[in-house]
Tab-separated table of C-alpha atoms and ligand atoms in Angstrom:
chain	number	residue	atom	x	y	z
A	18	MET	CA	-29.433	12.914	19.049
A	19	SER	CA	-29.105	9.227	20.225
A	20	TYR	CA	-28.833	9.528	24.282
A	21	ILE	CA	-28.511	6.046	26.904
A	22	ALA	CA	-30.335	6.843	29.565
A	23	PRO	CA	-27.771	6.546	32.950
A	24	ALA	CA	-30.388	4.206	34.297
A	25	GLY	CA	-34.062	2.634	33.988
A	26	THR	CA	-35.206	-0.487	33.264
A	27	ALA	CA	-35.653	-1.994	29.929
A	28	MET	CA	-39.257	-2.595	29.217
A	29	SER	CA	-41.315	-3.105	26.285
A	30	ALA	CA	-44.653	-1.574	25.740
A	31	GLN	CA	-46.190	-5.319	26.201
A	32	ASP	CA	-44.289	-5.542	29.200
A	33	LEU	CA	-46.108	-2.146	30.704
A	34	LEU	CA	-49.292	-3.920	29.168
A	35	ALA	CA	-49.147	-6.644	30.878
A	36	GLY	CA	-48.685	-5.146	33.770
A	37	LEU	CA	-51.262	-2.830	34.349
A	38	ARG	CA	-53.690	-5.476	33.063
A	39	ARG	CA	-51.732	-7.451	36.123
A	40	GLY	CA	-52.482	-4.805	38.268
A	41	LEU	CA	-56.612	-4.862	37.987
A	42	ASP	CA	-56.466	-8.267	39.108
A	43	PRO	CA	-57.392	-8.139	43.272
A	44	ASP	CA	-54.396	-10.772	43.497
A	45	ALA	CA	-52.029	-8.399	42.328
A	46	GLY	CA	-51.032	-7.410	45.889
A	47	GLU	CA	-50.849	-11.130	47.012
A	48	ALA	CA	-48.629	-11.986	44.234
A	49	LEU	CA	-46.043	-9.292	44.379
A	50	SER	CA	-45.523	-10.385	47.911
A	51	ALA	CA	-45.262	-13.944	47.452
A	52	MET	CA	-42.019	-13.124	44.937
A	53	MET	CA	-40.734	-10.534	47.112
A	54	ARG	CA	-40.806	-13.268	50.029
A	55	ARG	CA	-38.924	-15.399	47.769
A	56	VAL	CA	-36.531	-13.388	46.405
A	57	SER	CA	-35.420	-11.891	49.950
A	58	GLY	CA	-35.941	-15.146	51.866
A	59	LEU	CA	-38.221	-13.212	54.649
A	60	PRO	CA	-41.739	-14.766	55.927
A	61	HIS	CA	-43.191	-10.839	55.946
A	62	CYS	CA	-43.475	-8.468	52.723
A	63	TRP	CA	-45.731	-5.205	52.489
A	64	SER	CA	-45.940	-3.190	49.113
A	65	VAL	CA	-46.089	0.805	50.190
A	66	SER	CA	-45.578	4.180	48.265
A	67	SER	CA	-41.699	4.337	47.553
A	68	GLY	CA	-38.924	3.399	49.113
A	69	ARG	CA	-38.629	6.154	51.603
A	70	ALA	CA	-42.239	5.484	52.693
A	71	ALA	CA	-40.654	1.798	53.329
A	72	MET	CA	-38.138	3.612	55.244
A	73	THR	CA	-40.383	5.543	57.197
A	74	LEU	CA	-42.279	2.687	58.533
A	75	VAL	CA	-39.802	0.280	59.181
A	76	LEU	CA	-38.330	2.965	61.703
A	77	ARG	CA	-41.599	3.916	63.159
A	78	ALA	CA	-41.915	0.278	64.034
A	79	MET	CA	-38.523	-0.212	65.128
A	80	ARG	CA	-39.218	2.695	67.514
A	81	MET	CA	-42.499	1.005	68.918
A	82	ALA	CA	-40.988	-2.021	69.407
A	83	ARG	CA	-38.184	-0.752	71.054
A	84	SER	CA	-39.030	0.979	74.654
A	85	ASN	CA	-35.989	3.343	75.492
A	86	PRO	CA	-37.309	6.829	74.417
A	87	GLN	CA	-33.334	7.598	74.382
A	88	CYS	CA	-32.690	5.871	71.476
A	89	ASP	CA	-33.811	8.110	68.804
A	90	GLU	CA	-30.669	8.271	66.409
A	91	VAL	CA	-30.353	6.325	63.133
A	92	LEU	CA	-26.791	5.377	61.888
A	93	ILE	CA	-26.616	5.754	58.369
A	94	PRO	CA	-23.916	6.348	55.949
A	95	ALA	CA	-22.061	9.650	55.300
A	96	TYR	CA	-22.450	8.935	51.694
A	97	THR	CA	-25.925	7.485	50.725
A	98	CYS	CA	-29.308	8.819	49.167
A	99	TYR	CA	-30.901	12.230	50.486
A	100	SER	CA	-34.333	10.136	50.997
A	101	VAL	CA	-32.341	8.229	53.471
A	102	PRO	CA	-32.005	11.018	56.285
A	103	ALA	CA	-35.327	12.893	55.094
A	104	ALA	CA	-37.064	9.501	55.746
A	105	ILE	CA	-35.542	9.622	59.565
A	106	ALA	CA	-36.881	13.105	60.185
A	107	ARG	CA	-40.219	12.090	58.675
A	108	ALA	CA	-39.867	9.438	61.453
A	109	GLY	CA	-38.754	11.665	64.043
A	110	LEU	CA	-35.835	10.490	64.839
A	111	ARG	CA	-32.157	11.866	63.891
A	112	PRO	CA	-29.102	10.853	61.854
A	113	ARG	CA	-25.820	9.934	62.833
A	114	LEU	CA	-22.898	9.769	59.993
A	115	CYS	CA	-20.559	6.703	59.830
A	116	ASP	CA	-18.087	7.567	57.277
A	117	VAL	CA	-17.402	5.275	54.272
A	118	ASP	CA	-14.357	3.620	52.670
A	119	PRO	CA	-14.291	5.212	48.884
A	120	GLU	CA	-12.840	2.278	47.819
A	121	THR	CA	-15.834	0.226	48.703
A	122	LEU	CA	-18.352	2.947	48.859
A	123	ALA	CA	-19.723	1.398	52.194
A	124	MET	CA	-19.338	1.708	55.819
A	125	CYS	CA	-16.299	0.319	56.750
A	126	PRO	CA	-16.921	-2.241	59.798
A	127	ASP	CA	-14.418	-0.992	61.799
A	128	ALA	CA	-15.577	2.360	61.738
A	129	LEU	CA	-19.010	1.564	62.284
A	130	ALA	CA	-17.831	-0.508	65.667
A	131	ARG	CA	-16.077	2.614	67.061
A	132	ALA	CA	-19.404	4.408	66.396
A	133	ASP	CA	-21.030	5.800	69.423
A	134	PHE	CA	-24.260	3.208	69.949
A	135	SER	CA	-25.748	5.310	73.270
A	136	ARG	CA	-28.496	6.633	71.616
A	137	VAL	CA	-28.424	4.524	68.302
A	138	LEU	CA	-31.843	2.865	67.464
A	139	THR	CA	-31.027	1.122	64.257
A	140	VAL	CA	-27.879	1.225	61.758
A	141	VAL	CA	-29.185	1.419	57.859
A	142	SER	CA	-26.990	-0.451	54.953
A	143	SER	CA	-26.689	1.464	51.685
A	144	ASN	CA	-25.853	-1.115	49.306
A	145	LEU	CA	-24.907	1.930	46.598
A	146	TYR	CA	-25.471	0.922	42.918
A	147	GLY	CA	-26.371	-2.585	43.920
A	148	ILE	CA	-22.896	-3.355	45.298
A	149	PRO	CA	-23.737	-5.381	48.776
A	150	ASN	CA	-21.763	-4.033	51.680
A	151	PRO	CA	-20.382	-6.450	53.740
A	152	LEU	CA	-23.569	-6.866	55.620
A	153	GLU	CA	-22.416	-9.893	57.987
A	154	ASP	CA	-20.390	-7.272	59.919
A	155	TYR	CA	-23.132	-4.637	60.029
A	156	GLU	CA	-25.227	-7.617	61.697
A	157	SER	CA	-23.322	-8.402	64.390
A	158	ILE	CA	-21.954	-4.896	65.263
A	159	ALA	CA	-25.678	-4.259	65.247
A	160	ALA	CA	-26.574	-7.127	67.145
A	161	ARG	CA	-23.562	-6.367	69.884
A	162	ASN	CA	-24.695	-2.436	70.468
A	163	GLY	CA	-28.255	-3.635	70.813
A	164	ALA	CA	-29.471	-1.606	67.892
A	165	TRP	CA	-31.711	-3.052	65.186
A	166	LEU	CA	-30.156	-3.562	61.239
A	167	LEU	CA	-32.318	-1.786	58.521
A	168	ASP	CA	-30.723	-3.385	55.374
A	169	ASP	CA	-31.918	-0.836	52.535
A	170	ALA	CA	-31.550	-2.650	49.489
A	171	ALA	CA	-33.389	-0.017	47.646
A	172	GLN	CA	-30.918	-0.363	44.452
A	173	ALA	CA	-29.899	-3.569	45.349
A	174	LEU	CA	-32.986	-6.030	44.571
A	175	GLY	CA	-31.123	-8.933	43.331
A	176	ALA	CA	-28.172	-9.127	44.746
A	177	SER	CA	-26.623	-11.372	47.329
A	178	ASN	CA	-23.661	-11.736	49.825
A	179	ASN	CA	-22.857	-15.477	50.308
A	180	GLY	CA	-26.259	-17.071	49.141
A	181	ARG	CA	-28.138	-14.716	51.096
A	182	ALA	CA	-30.354	-11.771	49.803
A	183	VAL	CA	-29.392	-8.157	50.422
A	184	GLY	CA	-32.388	-6.520	52.095
A	185	SER	CA	-32.711	-9.622	54.527
A	186	PHE	CA	-29.870	-8.851	56.889
A	187	GLY	CA	-30.481	-7.681	60.173
A	188	GLU	CA	-34.302	-7.068	61.344
A	189	ALA	CA	-35.861	-5.738	58.409
A	190	GLY	CA	-35.067	-4.684	54.754
A	191	LEU	CA	-36.381	-2.202	51.511
A	192	TYR	CA	-36.895	-2.449	47.979
A	193	SER	CA	-37.873	0.576	45.671
A	194	PHE	CA	-39.851	0.957	42.429
A	195	ASP	CA	-38.404	4.304	41.468
A	196	LYS	CA	-37.188	5.453	38.730
A	197	GLY	CA	-33.206	4.304	38.036
A	198	LYS	CA	-33.542	1.688	40.574
A	199	VAL	CA	-33.843	-2.197	39.458
A	200	ILE	CA	-37.345	-2.738	38.652
A	201	CYS	CA	-39.195	1.116	38.044
A	202	THR	CA	-42.783	1.453	38.218
A	203	ILE	CA	-42.051	5.521	38.761
A	204	GLN	CA	-42.714	5.056	42.621
A	205	GLY	CA	-43.192	2.229	44.780
A	206	GLY	CA	-41.433	0.302	47.066
A	207	ALA	CA	-41.752	-2.333	49.798
A	208	ILE	CA	-40.871	-3.870	53.107
A	209	VAL	CA	-39.577	-7.394	54.183
A	210	ALA	CA	-39.041	-8.347	57.704
A	211	LYS	CA	-38.404	-11.549	59.804
A	212	HIS	CA	-40.653	-12.910	62.709
A	213	GLY	CA	-40.224	-10.828	65.465
A	214	VAL	CA	-41.760	-7.773	67.420
A	215	VAL	CA	-40.622	-5.631	64.305
A	216	ALA	CA	-42.534	-7.472	61.824
A	217	GLU	CA	-45.738	-7.581	64.687
A	218	ALA	CA	-45.378	-3.414	65.028
A	219	LEU	CA	-45.224	-3.421	61.143
A	220	GLU	CA	-48.668	-5.355	60.720
A	221	HIS	CA	-50.289	-2.896	63.349
A	222	LEU	CA	-48.458	0.353	61.064
A	223	LEU	CA	-49.870	-1.302	57.841
A	224	ALA	CA	-52.976	-2.200	58.822
A	225	ASP	CA	-53.906	1.400	59.418
A	226	LEU	CA	-52.237	2.377	56.132
A	227	PRO	CA	-53.935	4.586	53.646
A	228	SER	CA	-54.435	3.311	49.765
A	229	SER	CA	-52.657	5.343	47.416
A	230	ALA	CA	-54.619	7.667	46.501
A	231	ALA	CA	-56.590	7.635	42.626
A	232	VAL	CA	-54.614	11.237	41.472
A	233	GLU	CA	-50.838	10.056	42.980
A	234	SER	CA	-51.376	6.816	41.376
A	235	GLY	CA	-53.172	7.881	37.738
A	236	THR	CA	-50.188	9.840	37.362
A	237	ASN	CA	-47.339	8.051	38.242
A	238	THR	CA	-49.263	5.715	35.508
A	239	ALA	CA	-49.036	8.557	33.058
A	240	LYS	CA	-45.367	9.408	33.857
A	241	LEU	CA	-44.542	5.683	33.451
A	242	VAL	CA	-46.049	5.343	30.055
A	243	ILE	CA	-43.827	8.207	29.334
A	244	TYR	CA	-40.615	6.646	30.823
A	245	THR	CA	-41.188	3.146	29.324
A	246	LEU	CA	-41.748	4.384	25.812
A	247	CYS	CA	-39.401	6.426	25.801
A	248	LEU	CA	-36.179	5.151	27.339
A	249	ARG	CA	-34.494	3.689	24.234
A	250	PRO	CA	-31.065	6.239	23.546
A	251	ALA	CA	-33.312	7.416	20.006
A	252	VAL	CA	-36.170	9.351	21.585
A	253	TYR	CA	-34.690	9.330	25.310
A	254	ASP	CA	-32.768	12.557	24.260
A	255	LEU	CA	-35.880	14.326	24.299
A	256	VAL	CA	-37.249	12.978	27.516
A	257	ARG	CA	-34.682	13.796	29.635
A	258	ARG	CA	-35.410	17.509	29.412
A	259	LEU	CA	-39.141	16.893	30.709
A	260	PRO	CA	-39.019	18.804	33.943
A	261	PHE	CA	-42.117	16.848	35.111
A	262	LEU	CA	-40.557	13.819	35.203
A	263	GLY	CA	-38.045	14.519	37.643
A	264	LEU	CA	-35.268	12.601	35.921
A	265	GLY	CA	-32.136	13.181	38.194
A	266	ARG	CA	-32.774	15.600	40.859
A	267	THR	CA	-31.503	14.205	44.144
A	268	VAL	CA	-33.244	16.704	46.924
A	269	PHE	CA	-33.846	16.570	50.751
A	270	GLU	CA	-37.378	16.281	50.384
A	271	THR	CA	-39.858	14.970	53.624
A	272	ARG	CA	-43.462	15.754	52.215
A	273	TYR	CA	-44.336	12.640	50.421
A	274	PRO	CA	-47.053	9.727	50.398
A	275	VAL	CA	-47.033	7.057	53.121
A	276	THR	CA	-49.522	4.768	51.473
A	277	ARG	CA	-50.215	1.745	50.022
A	278	LEU	CA	-48.592	0.684	46.926
A	279	GLY	CA	-51.281	2.104	44.116
A	280	ARG	CA	-53.028	-0.807	42.071
A	281	PRO	CA	-51.361	-0.389	38.601
A	282	GLN	CA	-47.744	0.386	40.275
A	283	THR	CA	-48.315	-3.224	41.683
A	284	GLY	CA	-48.988	-4.965	38.399
A	285	VAL	CA	-46.222	-3.627	37.021
A	286	ALA	CA	-43.866	-4.605	39.769
A	287	ALA	CA	-45.352	-8.101	39.729
A	288	GLU	CA	-44.229	-8.304	36.264
A	289	LEU	CA	-41.124	-6.891	36.226
A	290	MET	CA	-40.082	-9.274	39.204
A	291	GLY	CA	-40.839	-12.017	36.892
A	292	ARG	CA	-38.030	-11.056	34.605
A	293	LEU	CA	-36.116	-10.164	37.411
A	294	ASP	CA	-33.025	-12.536	36.273
A	295	ALA	CA	-33.143	-11.428	32.634
A	296	LEU	CA	-32.786	-8.188	34.032
A	297	ALA	CA	-29.989	-8.720	36.110
A	298	ASP	CA	-28.261	-10.890	34.024
A	299	ILE	CA	-27.880	-8.091	31.319
A	300	ARG	CA	-27.048	-5.423	33.724
A	301	ARG	CA	-24.156	-7.716	35.200
A	302	SER	CA	-22.707	-8.225	31.710
A	303	ASN	CA	-22.581	-4.919	30.911
A	304	ALA	CA	-20.958	-4.121	34.197
A	305	THR	CA	-18.328	-6.375	33.467
A	306	SER	CA	-17.621	-5.035	29.935
A	307	LEU	CA	-17.193	-1.649	31.575
A	308	ALA	CA	-14.939	-2.807	34.614
A	309	ASP	CA	-12.238	-5.280	31.720
A	310	SER	CA	-12.400	-1.640	29.640
A	311	LEU	CA	-12.075	0.314	32.084
A	312	ASP	CA	-9.469	-1.252	34.160
A	313	GLY	CA	-5.840	0.135	34.669
A	314	LEU	CA	-6.802	3.572	32.746
A	315	PRO	CA	-4.675	6.350	34.958
A	316	HIS	CA	-7.166	8.107	37.674
A	317	VAL	CA	-9.631	5.691	37.321
A	318	LYS	CA	-10.794	3.489	39.831
A	319	LEU	CA	-12.779	0.283	39.773
A	320	PRO	CA	-15.060	-0.525	42.910
A	321	ARG	CA	-14.092	-3.390	45.120
A	322	LEU	CA	-16.812	-5.670	44.925
A	323	PRO	CA	-16.757	-8.120	48.722
A	324	ALA	CA	-15.741	-11.660	48.069
A	325	GLY	CA	-18.889	-13.878	47.626
A	326	SER	CA	-21.314	-11.526	46.600
A	327	VAL	CA	-23.353	-10.968	43.816
A	328	SER	CA	-24.133	-7.155	42.696
A	329	ALA	CA	-27.271	-6.052	40.820
A	330	PHE	CA	-25.198	-3.148	39.107
A	331	VAL	CA	-27.945	-0.577	39.109
A	332	ARG	CA	-25.332	1.698	37.194
A	333	TYR	CA	-21.575	0.872	37.375
A	334	PRO	CA	-19.691	3.460	39.547
A	335	ILE	CA	-15.842	4.823	39.079
A	336	ARG	CA	-14.163	7.126	40.901
A	337	ILE	CA	-11.983	9.348	38.812
A	338	THR	CA	-9.482	11.237	41.364
A	339	ASP	CA	-8.249	14.030	39.672
A	340	PRO	CA	-10.993	16.940	39.993
A	341	ALA	CA	-10.604	18.591	36.566
A	342	PHE	CA	-10.357	15.039	34.679
A	343	ARG	CA	-13.496	13.897	36.327
A	344	ASP	CA	-15.561	17.240	35.368
A	345	ARG	CA	-14.304	16.972	31.814
A	346	ALA	CA	-15.066	12.903	31.895
A	347	ILE	CA	-18.542	13.504	32.638
A	348	ALA	CA	-19.270	16.721	30.123
A	349	ASP	CA	-17.545	14.594	27.043
A	350	LEU	CA	-19.318	11.409	27.629
A	351	GLU	CA	-22.864	13.099	27.972
A	352	ALA	CA	-21.839	14.906	24.692
A	353	ALA	CA	-21.528	11.488	23.425
A	354	GLY	CA	-24.719	10.383	24.361
A	355	ILE	CA	-24.025	8.500	27.455
A	356	GLY	CA	-25.602	9.451	30.532
A	357	ALA	CA	-22.643	9.172	32.905
A	358	THR	CA	-23.502	11.291	36.097
A	359	ALA	CA	-21.889	12.575	39.216
A	360	SER	CA	-25.061	10.914	41.486
A	361	PHE	CA	-25.399	12.131	44.629
A	362	PRO	CA	-23.309	15.560	44.671
A	363	CYS	CA	-22.676	15.693	47.914
A	364	ALA	CA	-21.151	14.114	51.423
A	365	LEU	CA	-24.692	13.998	53.181
A	366	VAL	CA	-22.925	16.299	55.916
A	367	ASP	CA	-22.588	19.144	53.352
A	368	VAL	CA	-26.506	19.008	52.666
A	369	PRO	CA	-27.801	21.994	55.338
A	370	GLU	CA	-30.925	20.147	55.388
A	371	VAL	CA	-29.290	17.406	56.672
A	372	ALA	CA	-26.501	19.218	58.994
A	373	ALA	CA	-29.725	20.394	60.922
A	374	LEU	CA	-30.237	17.538	61.673
A	375	LEU	CA	-26.905	16.108	63.623
A	376	ARG	CA	-26.579	16.284	67.247
A	377	TYR	CA	-23.315	17.053	67.106
A	378	PRO	CA	-22.144	19.376	64.558
A	379	ALA	CA	-20.153	18.371	61.580
A	380	PRO	CA	-18.325	14.756	62.032
A	381	HIS	CA	-15.752	14.788	59.914
A	382	THR	CA	-16.696	12.635	56.718
A	383	PRO	CA	-13.235	12.933	54.083
A	384	GLY	CA	-14.261	9.379	52.637
A	385	ALA	CA	-17.710	10.370	52.139
A	386	ARG	CA	-16.398	14.020	50.453
A	387	ALA	CA	-13.765	12.277	48.211
A	388	VAL	CA	-16.709	9.783	46.922
A	389	ALA	CA	-18.790	12.935	46.096
A	390	SER	CA	-15.987	14.942	44.447
A	391	GLN	CA	-14.841	11.467	42.620
A	392	ILE	CA	-17.617	9.414	41.845
A	393	VAL	CA	-19.053	8.655	38.238
A	394	THR	CA	-21.561	6.591	37.355
A	395	LEU	CA	-22.087	4.906	34.290
A	396	PRO	CA	-25.106	3.286	32.548
A	397	THR	CA	-25.825	-0.950	32.965
A	398	HIS	CA	-29.673	-1.328	31.556
A	399	GLY	CA	-30.662	-3.620	28.458
A	400	TYR	CA	-30.686	0.071	26.068
A	401	CYS	CA	-26.587	0.026	26.529
A	402	PRO	CA	-25.040	-0.887	22.866
A	403	PRO	CA	-22.928	-3.557	22.298
A	404	GLY	CA	-19.404	-1.913	22.410
A	405	MET	CA	-20.352	1.448	24.911
A	406	ALA	CA	-17.482	-0.035	27.152
A	407	LEU	CA	-14.874	0.492	24.642
A	408	ARG	CA	-16.358	3.960	23.815
A	409	VAL	CA	-16.020	4.956	27.451
A	410	ARG	CA	-12.711	3.893	27.449
A	411	GLY	CA	-11.725	5.916	24.265
A	412	ILE	CA	-13.838	9.097	25.496
A	413	LEU	CA	-11.824	8.700	28.993
A	414	GLU	CA	-8.558	8.129	27.482
A	415	ARG	CA	-9.071	11.388	25.301
A	416	ALA	CA	-10.022	13.544	28.607
A	417	SER	CA	-7.377	11.984	30.301
A	418	PRO	CA	-4.470	14.274	31.938
A	419	ALA	CA	-2.221	11.939	31.150
A	420	LEU	CA	-2.636	11.658	28.008
A	421	LEU	CA	-3.166	15.837	27.434
A	422	VAL	CA	0.706	15.573	29.258
A	423	ALA	CA	1.474	12.794	26.444
A	424	ALA	CA	0.845	14.938	24.032
B	505	PLP	C1	-33.587	5.559	46.309
B	505	PLP	C2	-32.949	5.016	47.761
B	505	PLP	C3	-33.999	5.419	48.365
B	505	PLP	C4	-35.469	5.845	48.361
B	505	PLP	O1	-36.055	4.904	47.253
B	505	PLP	P1	-37.689	5.591	47.311
B	505	PLP	O2	-38.319	4.634	46.247
B	505	PLP	O3	-36.993	6.765	46.068
B	505	PLP	O4	-37.983	6.869	48.039
B	505	PLP	C5	-33.446	5.004	49.956
B	505	PLP	N1	-32.317	4.454	50.021
B	505	PLP	C6	-31.405	4.472	48.711
B	505	PLP	C7	-29.927	3.807	49.060
B	505	PLP	C8	-32.095	4.729	47.312
B	505	PLP	O5	-30.919	4.823	46.394
């Protein structure tokens, strides 16, 4: 059967080979950094082993740059990737949750402004699915409360808000090159930072950072070859069942390498960065088709995009507000070979490992719980066939309770 992967970077065997060859060049790291600096508009960049490694390092640097030992909390959206609280734990800090608005999938600026900042070191954005958060607001709220802002652009490389790159708001930002992000090297990430005390602390931390272990980077390269060659719908149905690729799983894991980015991953990331605009155009055009086709379907809510923003649309997120309809929709899309997912399965407050880290028990985050129970993400990558959006509409219409009642 043919199966459209839920997310991914469409990449030819030639691109992969060119990237791996590029990794042999000792200047590949500098070339990648220069591209990341250009895209983010920030003066510092370091490439590291993953987005979570980037977050761990930035939080450690922020802790070093801020002398107050009282400030050991990181204020994060109550619905985001589980790697975020895992990286906070790895940095020896605690998460504090701020609820999200289901309409935007982002922390509501009013809720953020009302948060207790007495122990907050840093506020972290999420920019989920590549849709920019209200980052100008976060920046001013964090500054007003004496906290740093870390702009988590793991899913939003190439997105912008009023002309400013997502990832460049606040003191430092991060990008991920994992599976299902804007560009994929299996694992990888980058930190960007402005001039200042956090960048100076990062400079110290990065100077002592070990290189990637040969086994680690070799394994990731082997996985990348399989992943790249098999992302096409005609073969993806087979690979998605291979457990060692770890596709589609969301886990809370604090044991991961914190190293520099391996050479092959650096080369492939640099190669894909050169095609960032083309990759983004395809995703945006597929997201627009989905939005146009699904607009107005009963029980289906499209995300609200901030004015003046350009999204990266690493996936297209919709919410289906009727639980039985949502389950049926995911199952029917799956059966039709369209990789729709339920995204992160829980609000962070409902992840036991995260709840155990919270200083005060069970904050009330109904917005995050609503998102977790309603969200469905749809593919936008370059292997989505023409007409997919209309097929999705047809499948949702047939699964819809409105239609069941009418029949
Ligand atoms: C994926 C992701 C991360 C972590 O990136 P990895 O490279 O997978 O470690 C952090 N934040 C968000 C929002 C993510 O989606």
